[in-house]
Amino acid sequence: MNHLLRWTLAIIGLIPVSFSSWANEPIAPIPDKIDHNIAQAEFGKKLFFDTRLSADNSISCASCHNITTGFGAEKSAVSTGIKKQTGSRNSPTIFNSALNFTQFWDGRATTLQHQASSPVTNPVEMGMASWEQAIANIENDQEYKQLAKSLYNSELTEELVTHALAEFEKTLITPNAPFDSYLKGDENAINGEQKKGYLLFKAYGCASCHQGANVGGNMFQKIGVLKDITMQGGTLANDLGRFNITSNQWDKRVFKVPSLRLAVKTAPYFHDGSVATIEEAVDIMINFQLGRKVPKSDRQAIIAFLNSLVGELPRGVK
Amino acid sequence: MKSSLLLVALFIIALFTGAALFFYKSKIPDIYQLNNAVQLQLNRVSSLDTNTNELALKNRINIETNYDTITKSVSQLKRSVKNMAEKNAPFLDPKNALLNKRYKALQQEIEVKSDFIENFKTRFAVLRNSERYVPVVGERLVLTAQQNNLTDIATLYRDTIITAFNFSSPYDKNADDRLPELIIQLQATEAPMPDEALSDIIEFTRHTQTMLNEKLYVDTYLNNALQTRTQENITELNLAWHEWLKQFDHPKRLLEYAIIAYIAYILIILAVALFLLRLRYKNLAQNVEEKTSELKLTFDQLQQSEIQLMQAEKMSSLGQLVAGIAHEVNTPLGYVSSNISTIKRDLHRLDAIWVAIQKLNQEIRAGGKDRHKLSQILREIVVSYRDSGGKQTVAELSELLDDSVQGLSEISQLVISLNDFSRIDKSDNSAANVHESLKSTIKICSNVIGERKITRLYNSDLPEIPFSAIQLNQVFLNILTNAAYATSPDDGEIRITTDLRDDQVLIEFLDNGCGMDTLTERKIFDPFFTTKGVNEGTGLGMSIVYKLVKGHGGDIEVNSRLGEGTTIRILLPVTTGEQ
């Protein structure tokens, strides 16, 4: 139906709707670049790796968002902060987070900058008593002082540090995935199984929530929408998600739909990292979100498709 | 003085008033620009709001295939409202009650809309999945039912599929009621259908139920989102904004009046200043006259002195001249006088002869018979004749007379020369003949020149020059007098050269006198500078020469070598400046 409809519309002349070849697809390619201030991003990169922003100088942003070898996330289920304290949520990949409409699993931060300030003062993460203390820890760094002066015409402040971090995060995108090339018209960018996997991804309805340029990250959804998640037999039902923010009954177990762009690389899965493998994750999604049975071969195809979503890591990160 | 103090005071007041006005103006914001900015921002909010609505609908009917655009639109909408407050502090100020309230209302409404949109997105994703799946699983069930000859059940399944389809499309409103009924019936089909179909039946039921539930939510959220009062809020905010702006109407008007008053004040000061200026101007001439009258007096006196000095010099040179003339006149006058005395004496002797002859005449008339008387008379005549000196006497007398006539003619010539010398012309710039002037002057001072040799190298084609003859004579007189004084009486030589150079006449006086040293040479034109003794000269001669030459647009040059002589060169223009 789709093909016929598309061509009919084209003939009627509704092509102005969109000229791109992915116009009617639920997934769009990642843009090559997000506008950012290069110098400020460079500064942010230094801060990203700076452990002095943590109370015991042991943790930096890079500790949980490992951009060099961890695809921007980490292998543990939940993060470990200072003094070996553990948190309750799994670190999502920092790559492509600039494409998300909110940050954190519960979407409580509306901007990258807003998110960046949170871990510093989180007692179980970087554990600073306050941002004043964090600034005090780094304000004698001559290089930072000079950069702050020349780039922001100001002294070091929370606003300045988080802004620089956010600028840096804008550079952390992974464009040019094989699937993106396919979307742009290269029929040979992905193989037959991956193409089949994509069609199934759409047909089964995965693409209803995991859509857009980031294959997710632009909406909230309840986990266990077609089947009650308390029946999972695991810990996924324990976290009430957005309810903790809004206190709204309807927001119980509602989370931000995560991006699947680097999913195959960033095990473990879900908000508490309790699911170890991608196969298991796909199973749970199908079961509790789609309310359907899916044959194993279809699952394999879908996972093959998910592999084709992995784009190029930015230069200078490895 | 008082008036200028007043002016200064007024000016200072103007300055302060101006500063005050400026300060007041700075307190009033630029309403026009401010309003423009706010209108632009409100427009942006409004268009983003409309855009969001549009995208929500597009998503609902599957023209938009993912949520990226609507998500971005909502995010921009929220940010645009926040920006508006950040750029316009009055919105956030609780003192502006209505404005703040309306702003908060708009902000709130947008939050509400945003929440509805998020919920719509969440629900719609689920609805769409079920909508898509229901026919798929339903078709499977229909087949299974048909394979098992459960035609009623198959019909039910098909019916459900179609009703669900109608339900999801907006065309058949009856489907809204029918679908729940059908779903209830579905559960009853579990028993008759084979076991392997159970999961399908469960799925079919669940998804159809989901459709039923979610569509309600989806459309309610969408409707609520579209029906939020954001546009009205924007309008109300705009109205509140304009109300808020009105508060500046009064100050603005005050400011306008103040500025008009200020301008009037400035104009008044200006008028006063101009008036005072005019007054000053009128008095100016008088003041200047007063102040310079003393100067003028001094100047007049100076001019008088100068004239007097020139007169004095003239008098002095005249004195010398007169002395010379007196001498020149005295000499011939002397011998004419003595000649006449001699003639008188001789004539007196001749007279004795006439008397004797007269006696003879008488006697002859009386008869001439008395021979004694006749011989006495004859004897008288002879005696007288011998006494008078004889025939020689008449010749001598004739000579004396000639001499006297000569002497008198000399005096006459002198008088003519004097006349020439002091010839009064009508204007200072009437033409003078250089050679004539030289001639007259040489004659006048011939006494002073004495035996010195005068060489003349004249250019015969010399034109007349615009120079007063008296003054030209005076110039030449002074120079010649000096030259004579400098040279020895015996072999003193003065060479006078005249020539025409371009349109200038050159007159050069060269003497072989004692010359001057550099110091003297430099000072000869200085008034009262003289090398002569105290009663011999005024020292004004050359300074007057200088003044006269320069006054006629000419030039004078002195070259002297001590012990060898002096050259004085005068250049005079042939035409006056005006010609």
mmCIF file of N, CA, C and O in Angstrom, chain B residues 503-574:
data_model
loop_
_atom_site.group_PDB
_atom_site.id
_atom_site.type_symbol
_atom_site.label_atom_id
_atom_site.label_comp_id
_atom_site.label_asym_id
_atom_site.label_seq_id
_atom_site.Cartn_x
_atom_site.Cartn_y
_atom_site.Cartn_z
ATOM 1 N N ASP B 503 60.249 97.736 -17.775
ATOM 2 C CA ASP B 503 59.374 98.898 -17.618
ATOM 3 C C ASP B 503 59.778 99.689 -16.384
ATOM 4 O O ASP B 503 58.948 100.192 -15.641
ATOM 5 N N GLN B 504 61.077 99.752 -16.194
ATOM 6 C CA GLN B 504 61.574 100.560 -15.080
ATOM 7 C C GLN B 504 62.663 101.480 -15.597
ATOM 8 O O GLN B 504 63.477 101.118 -16.468
ATOM 9 N N VAL B 505 62.650 102.664 -15.002
ATOM 10 C CA VAL B 505 63.683 103.635 -15.371
ATOM 11 C C VAL B 505 64.812 103.544 -14.367
ATOM 12 O O VAL B 505 64.579 103.543 -13.161
ATOM 13 N N LEU B 506 66.038 103.455 -14.848
ATOM 14 C CA LEU B 506 67.195 103.371 -13.952
ATOM 15 C C LEU B 506 67.919 104.709 -13.968
ATOM 16 O O LEU B 506 68.204 105.264 -15.024
ATOM 17 N N ILE B 507 68.201 105.223 -12.755
ATOM 18 C CA ILE B 507 69.060 106.415 -12.627
ATOM 19 C C ILE B 507 70.181 106.055 -11.670
ATOM 20 O O ILE B 507 69.925 105.700 -10.528
ATOM 21 N N GLU B 508 71.378 106.153 -12.160
ATOM 22 C CA GLU B 508 72.522 105.719 -11.344
ATOM 23 C C GLU B 508 73.469 106.886 -11.119
ATOM 24 O O GLU B 508 73.831 107.601 -12.041
ATOM 25 N N PHE B 509 73.866 107.048 -9.858
ATOM 26 C CA PHE B 509 74.844 108.090 -9.483
ATOM 27 C C PHE B 509 76.105 107.411 -8.976
ATOM 28 O O PHE B 509 76.059 106.699 -7.966
ATOM 29 N N LEU B 510 77.188 107.613 -9.668
ATOM 30 C CA LEU B 510 78.443 106.990 -9.263
ATOM 31 C C LEU B 510 79.462 108.082 -8.951
ATOM 32 O O LEU B 510 79.700 108.965 -9.764
ATOM 33 N N ASP B 511 80.021 108.026 -7.747
ATOM 34 C CA ASP B 511 81.052 109.026 -7.430
ATOM 35 C C ASP B 511 82.338 108.354 -7.031
ATOM 36 O O ASP B 511 82.347 107.174 -6.634
ATOM 37 N N ASN B 512 83.412 109.074 -7.123
ATOM 38 C CA ASN B 512 84.731 108.536 -6.736
ATOM 39 C C ASN B 512 85.164 109.127 -5.405
ATOM 40 O O ASN B 512 86.319 109.471 -5.203
ATOM 41 N N GLY B 513 84.198 109.224 -4.519
ATOM 42 C CA GLY B 513 84.480 109.853 -3.243
ATOM 43 C C GLY B 513 85.059 108.892 -2.235
ATOM 44 O O GLY B 513 85.611 107.839 -2.583
ATOM 45 N N CYS B 514 84.909 109.291 -0.988
ATOM 46 C CA CYS B 514 85.564 108.512 0.083
ATOM 47 C C CYS B 514 84.843 107.207 0.377
ATOM 48 O O CYS B 514 85.352 106.365 1.102
ATOM 49 N N GLY B 515 83.667 107.056 -0.142
ATOM 50 C CA GLY B 515 82.950 105.794 0.085
ATOM 51 C C GLY B 515 82.486 105.643 1.528
ATOM 52 O O GLY B 515 82.657 106.534 2.354
ATOM 53 N N MET B 516 81.866 104.478 1.804
ATOM 54 C CA MET B 516 81.381 104.219 3.162
ATOM 55 C C MET B 516 81.771 102.817 3.578
ATOM 56 O O MET B 516 81.912 101.928 2.734
ATOM 57 N N ASP B 517 81.923 102.609 4.870
ATOM 58 C CA ASP B 517 82.114 101.247 5.351
ATOM 59 C C ASP B 517 80.742 100.558 5.466
ATOM 60 O O ASP B 517 79.708 101.203 5.344
ATOM 61 N N THR B 518 80.799 99.270 5.671
ATOM 62 C CA THR B 518 79.561 98.481 5.645
ATOM 63 C C THR B 518 78.534 98.997 6.658
ATOM 64 O O THR B 518 77.337 99.083 6.367
ATOM 65 N N LEU B 519 79.034 99.398 7.805
ATOM 66 C CA LEU B 519 78.145 99.846 8.877
ATOM 67 C C LEU B 519 77.383 101.095 8.447
ATOM 68 O O LEU B 519 76.157 101.196 8.575
ATOM 69 N N THR B 520 78.163 102.062 7.904
ATOM 70 C CA THR B 520 77.559 103.313 7.458
ATOM 71 C C THR B 520 76.594 103.050 6.308
ATOM 72 O O THR B 520 75.499 103.588 6.260
ATOM 73 N N GLU B 521 77.040 102.212 5.388
ATOM 74 C CA GLU B 521 76.232 101.879 4.221
ATOM 75 C C GLU B 521 74.853 101.370 4.647
ATOM 76 O O GLU B 521 73.820 101.710 4.089
ATOM 77 N N ARG B 522 74.892 100.563 5.705
ATOM 78 C CA ARG B 522 73.630 100.007 6.183
ATOM 79 C C ARG B 522 72.735 101.064 6.791
ATOM 80 O O ARG B 522 71.527 100.920 6.829
ATOM 81 N N LYS B 523 73.344 102.121 7.305
ATOM 82 C CA LYS B 523 72.559 103.075 8.091
ATOM 83 C C LYS B 523 72.156 104.334 7.348
ATOM 84 O O LYS B 523 71.500 105.207 7.894
ATOM 85 N N ILE B 524 72.594 104.444 6.063
ATOM 86 C CA ILE B 524 72.412 105.758 5.443
ATOM 87 C C ILE B 524 70.941 106.121 5.278
ATOM 88 O O ILE B 524 70.584 107.287 5.237
ATOM 89 N N PHE B 525 70.090 105.122 5.191
ATOM 90 C CA PHE B 525 68.685 105.455 5.028
ATOM 91 C C PHE B 525 68.002 105.703 6.381
ATOM 92 O O PHE B 525 66.834 106.043 6.432
ATOM 93 N N ASP B 526 68.754 105.490 7.448
ATOM 94 C CA ASP B 526 68.142 105.707 8.770
ATOM 95 C C ASP B 526 67.930 107.184 9.013
ATOM 96 O O ASP B 526 68.840 107.996 8.760
ATOM 97 N N PRO B 527 66.760 107.540 9.479
ATOM 98 C CA PRO B 527 66.519 108.963 9.742
ATOM 99 C C PRO B 527 67.493 109.489 10.788
ATOM 100 O O PRO B 527 67.868 108.774 11.725
ATOM 101 N N PHE B 528 67.919 110.722 10.605
ATOM 102 C CA PHE B 528 68.832 111.432 11.526
ATOM 103 C C PHE B 528 70.241 110.867 11.558
ATOM 104 O O PHE B 528 71.074 111.328 12.335
ATOM 105 N N PHE B 529 70.498 109.896 10.681
ATOM 106 C CA PHE B 529 71.864 109.380 10.655
ATOM 107 C C PHE B 529 72.692 110.259 9.717
ATOM 108 O O PHE B 529 72.353 110.434 8.556
ATOM 109 N N THR B 530 73.754 110.837 10.222
ATOM 110 C CA THR B 530 74.599 111.666 9.374
ATOM 111 C C THR B 530 76.032 111.543 9.835
ATOM 112 O O THR B 530 76.325 111.307 11.017
ATOM 113 N N THR B 531 76.929 111.680 8.827
ATOM 114 C CA THR B 531 78.365 111.697 9.175
ATOM 115 C C THR B 531 78.878 113.133 9.247
ATOM 116 O O THR B 531 80.057 113.394 9.458
ATOM 117 N N LYS B 532 77.965 114.074 8.973
ATOM 118 C CA LYS B 532 78.366 115.486 9.005
ATOM 119 C C LYS B 532 78.338 115.987 10.435
ATOM 120 O O LYS B 532 77.793 115.332 11.336
ATOM 121 N N GLY B 533 78.853 117.140 10.612
ATOM 122 C CA GLY B 533 78.890 117.759 11.942
ATOM 123 C C GLY B 533 77.516 118.201 12.416
ATOM 124 O O GLY B 533 76.536 118.106 11.675
ATOM 125 N N VAL B 534 77.462 118.716 13.648
ATOM 126 C CA VAL B 534 76.183 118.997 14.305
ATOM 127 C C VAL B 534 75.317 119.975 13.536
ATOM 128 O O VAL B 534 74.148 119.752 13.310
ATOM 129 N N ASN B 535 75.882 121.078 13.068
ATOM 130 C CA ASN B 535 75.024 122.058 12.393
ATOM 131 C C ASN B 535 75.048 121.933 10.901
ATOM 132 O O ASN B 535 74.567 122.798 10.184
ATOM 133 N N GLU B 536 75.642 120.835 10.418
ATOM 134 C CA GLU B 536 75.827 120.749 8.972
ATOM 135 C C GLU B 536 74.724 119.967 8.271
ATOM 136 O O GLU B 536 74.553 120.087 7.090
ATOM 137 N N GLY B 537 74.054 119.153 8.932
ATOM 138 C CA GLY B 537 73.009 118.366 8.235
ATOM 139 C C GLY B 537 72.011 117.772 9.229
ATOM 140 O O GLY B 537 72.357 117.558 10.392
ATOM 141 N N THR B 538 70.801 117.559 8.763
ATOM 142 C CA THR B 538 69.783 116.987 9.645
ATOM 143 C C THR B 538 69.845 115.459 9.693
ATOM 144 O O THR B 538 69.320 114.838 10.591
ATOM 145 N N GLY B 539 70.500 114.858 8.687
ATOM 146 C CA GLY B 539 70.519 113.391 8.623
ATOM 147 C C GLY B 539 69.227 112.808 8.075
ATOM 148 O O GLY B 539 68.971 111.613 8.176
ATOM 149 N N LEU B 540 68.389 113.677 7.517
ATOM 150 C CA LEU B 540 67.104 113.166 7.025
ATOM 151 C C LEU B 540 67.101 112.969 5.522
ATOM 152 O O LEU B 540 66.200 112.379 4.966
ATOM 153 N N GLY B 541 68.129 113.505 4.883
ATOM 154 C CA GLY B 541 68.155 113.537 3.428
ATOM 155 C C GLY B 541 67.889 112.187 2.781
ATOM 156 O O GLY B 541 66.923 112.011 2.027
ATOM 157 N N MET B 542 68.702 111.193 3.090
ATOM 158 C CA MET B 542 68.577 109.898 2.417
ATOM 159 C C MET B 542 67.317 109.160 2.874
ATOM 160 O O MET B 542 66.729 108.410 2.105
ATOM 161 N N SER B 543 66.914 109.400 4.118
ATOM 162 C CA SER B 543 65.700 108.712 4.550
ATOM 163 C C SER B 543 64.497 109.241 3.783
ATOM 164 O O SER B 543 63.591 108.487 3.427
ATOM 165 N N ILE B 544 64.516 110.523 3.483
ATOM 166 C CA ILE B 544 63.436 111.074 2.676
ATOM 167 C C ILE B 544 63.516 110.536 1.258
ATOM 168 O O ILE B 544 62.511 110.204 0.636
ATOM 169 N N VAL B 545 64.734 110.445 0.713
ATOM 170 C CA VAL B 545 64.933 109.863 -0.624
ATOM 171 C C VAL B 545 64.332 108.467 -0.652
ATOM 172 O O VAL B 545 63.556 108.109 -1.548
ATOM 173 N N TYR B 546 64.698 107.676 0.349
ATOM 174 C CA TYR B 546 64.201 106.300 0.440
ATOM 175 C C TYR B 546 62.676 106.266 0.443
ATOM 176 O O TYR B 546 62.040 105.514 -0.298
ATOM 177 N N LYS B 547 62.126 107.122 1.274
ATOM 178 C CA LYS B 547 60.676 107.153 1.416
ATOM 179 C C LYS B 547 59.995 107.533 0.112
ATOM 180 O O LYS B 547 59.020 106.928 -0.311
ATOM 181 N N LEU B 548 60.570 108.529 -0.578
ATOM 182 C CA LEU B 548 59.956 108.993 -1.821
ATOM 183 C C LEU B 548 60.050 107.919 -2.902
ATOM 184 O O LEU B 548 59.086 107.662 -3.624
ATOM 185 N N VAL B 549 61.225 107.325 -2.994
ATOM 186 C CA VAL B 549 61.416 106.293 -4.041
ATOM 187 C C VAL B 549 60.453 105.132 -3.795
ATOM 188 O O VAL B 549 59.753 104.667 -4.702
ATOM 189 N N LYS B 550 60.453 104.644 -2.561
ATOM 190 C CA LYS B 550 59.590 103.510 -2.230
ATOM 191 C C LYS B 550 58.122 103.873 -2.406
ATOM 192 O O LYS B 550 57.316 103.071 -2.882
ATOM 193 N N GLY B 551 57.805 105.115 -2.044
ATOM 194 C CA GLY B 551 56.417 105.562 -2.143
ATOM 195 C C GLY B 551 55.908 105.576 -3.564
ATOM 196 O O GLY B 551 54.708 105.470 -3.791
ATOM 197 N N HIS B 552 56.837 105.694 -4.512
ATOM 198 C CA HIS B 552 56.414 105.681 -5.909
ATOM 199 C C HIS B 552 56.593 104.310 -6.549
ATOM 200 O O HIS B 552 56.630 104.191 -7.759
ATOM 201 N N GLY B 553 56.768 103.318 -5.695
ATOM 202 C CA GLY B 553 56.852 101.948 -6.197
ATOM 203 C C GLY B 553 58.210 101.624 -6.777
ATOM 204 O O GLY B 553 58.350 100.706 -7.575
ATOM 205 N N GLY B 554 59.205 102.387 -6.374
ATOM 206 C CA GLY B 554 60.513 102.120 -6.940
ATOM 207 C C GLY B 554 61.446 101.445 -5.955
ATOM 208 O O GLY B 554 61.033 101.061 -4.858
ATOM 209 N N ASP B 555 62.699 101.334 -6.323
ATOM 210 C CA ASP B 555 63.713 100.718 -5.478
ATOM 211 C C ASP B 555 64.975 101.529 -5.479
ATOM 212 O O ASP B 555 65.317 102.157 -6.495
ATOM 213 N N ILE B 556 65.698 101.516 -4.384
ATOM 214 C CA ILE B 556 66.972 102.228 -4.321
ATOM 215 C C ILE B 556 68.021 101.306 -3.743
ATOM 216 O O ILE B 556 67.754 100.553 -2.796
ATOM 217 N N GLU B 557 69.188 101.370 -4.345
ATOM 218 C CA GLU B 557 70.244 100.435 -3.962
ATOM 219 C C GLU B 557 71.530 101.193 -3.763
ATOM 220 O O GLU B 557 71.870 102.071 -4.556
ATOM 221 N N VAL B 558 72.228 100.829 -2.733
ATOM 222 C CA VAL B 558 73.493 101.526 -2.431
ATOM 223 C C VAL B 558 74.624 100.523 -2.478
ATOM 224 O O VAL B 558 74.522 99.452 -1.885
ATOM 225 N N ASN B 559 75.669 100.859 -3.185
ATOM 226 C CA ASN B 559 76.889 100.036 -3.148
ATOM 227 C C ASN B 559 78.074 100.947 -2.931
ATOM 228 O O ASN B 559 78.302 101.865 -3.703
ATOM 229 N N SER B 560 78.813 100.649 -1.890
ATOM 230 C CA SER B 560 79.926 101.557 -1.605
ATOM 231 C C SER B 560 81.180 100.792 -1.244
ATOM 232 O O SER B 560 81.107 99.721 -0.656
ATOM 233 N N ARG B 561 82.321 101.340 -1.647
ATOM 234 C CA ARG B 561 83.591 100.755 -1.206
ATOM 235 C C ARG B 561 84.422 101.857 -0.562
ATOM 236 O O ARG B 561 84.667 102.883 -1.175
ATOM 237 N N LEU B 562 84.785 101.602 0.621
ATOM 238 C CA LEU B 562 85.512 102.605 1.394
ATOM 239 C C LEU B 562 86.790 103.014 0.670
ATOM 240 O O LEU B 562 87.599 102.179 0.268
ATOM 241 N N GLY B 563 86.888 104.317 0.444
ATOM 242 C CA GLY B 563 88.081 104.820 -0.211
ATOM 243 C C GLY B 563 87.977 104.842 -1.716
ATOM 244 O O GLY B 563 88.808 105.449 -2.390
ATOM 245 N N GLU B 564 86.955 104.207 -2.271
ATOM 246 C CA GLU B 564 86.860 104.125 -3.731
ATOM 247 C C GLU B 564 85.679 104.906 -4.284
ATOM 248 O O GLU B 564 85.809 105.550 -5.319
ATOM 249 N N GLY B 565 84.556 104.826 -3.606
ATOM 250 C CA GLY B 565 83.415 105.591 -4.111
ATOM 251 C C GLY B 565 82.093 104.931 -3.761
ATOM 252 O O GLY B 565 82.063 103.871 -3.125
ATOM 253 N N THR B 566 81.043 105.573 -4.188
ATOM 254 C CA THR B 566 79.699 105.062 -3.894
ATOM 255 C C THR B 566 78.851 105.065 -5.159
ATOM 256 O O THR B 566 78.963 105.980 -5.983
ATOM 257 N N THR B 567 78.052 104.059 -5.285
ATOM 258 C CA THR B 567 77.080 104.021 -6.383
ATOM 259 C C THR B 567 75.687 103.981 -5.791
ATOM 260 O O THR B 567 75.408 103.203 -4.885
ATOM 261 N N ILE B 568 74.833 104.887 -6.287
ATOM 262 C CA ILE B 568 73.440 104.837 -5.867
ATOM 263 C C ILE B 568 72.590 104.566 -7.108
ATOM 264 O O ILE B 568 72.666 105.315 -8.085
ATOM 265 N N ARG B 569 71.829 103.475 -7.050
ATOM 266 C CA ARG B 569 70.983 103.135 -8.183
ATOM 267 C C ARG B 569 69.517 103.247 -7.790
ATOM 268 O O ARG B 569 69.092 102.720 -6.762
ATOM 269 N N ILE B 570 68.799 103.959 -8.627
ATOM 270 C CA ILE B 570 67.362 104.104 -8.369
ATOM 271 C C ILE B 570 66.597 103.489 -9.541
ATOM 272 O O ILE B 570 66.925 103.754 -10.700
ATOM 273 N N LEU B 571 65.614 102.676 -9.211
ATOM 274 C CA LEU B 571 64.739 102.107 -10.235
ATOM 275 C C LEU B 571 63.326 102.635 -9.978
ATOM 276 O O LEU B 571 62.807 102.517 -8.871
ATOM 277 N N LEU B 572 62.755 103.227 -10.998
ATOM 278 C CA LEU B 572 61.399 103.749 -10.819
ATOM 279 C C LEU B 572 60.482 103.173 -11.886
ATOM 280 O O LEU B 572 60.862 103.088 -13.064
ATOM 281 N N PRO B 573 59.297 102.773 -11.522
ATOM 282 C CA PRO B 573 58.409 102.206 -12.514
ATOM 283 C C PRO B 573 57.919 103.257 -13.485
ATOM 284 O O PRO B 573 57.745 104.415 -13.121
ATOM 285 N N VAL B 574 57.708 102.780 -14.704
ATOM 286 C CA VAL B 574 57.255 103.690 -15.746
ATOM 287 C C VAL B 574 55.744 103.915 -15.620
ATOM 288 O O VAL B 574 55.218 104.937 -15.967
#
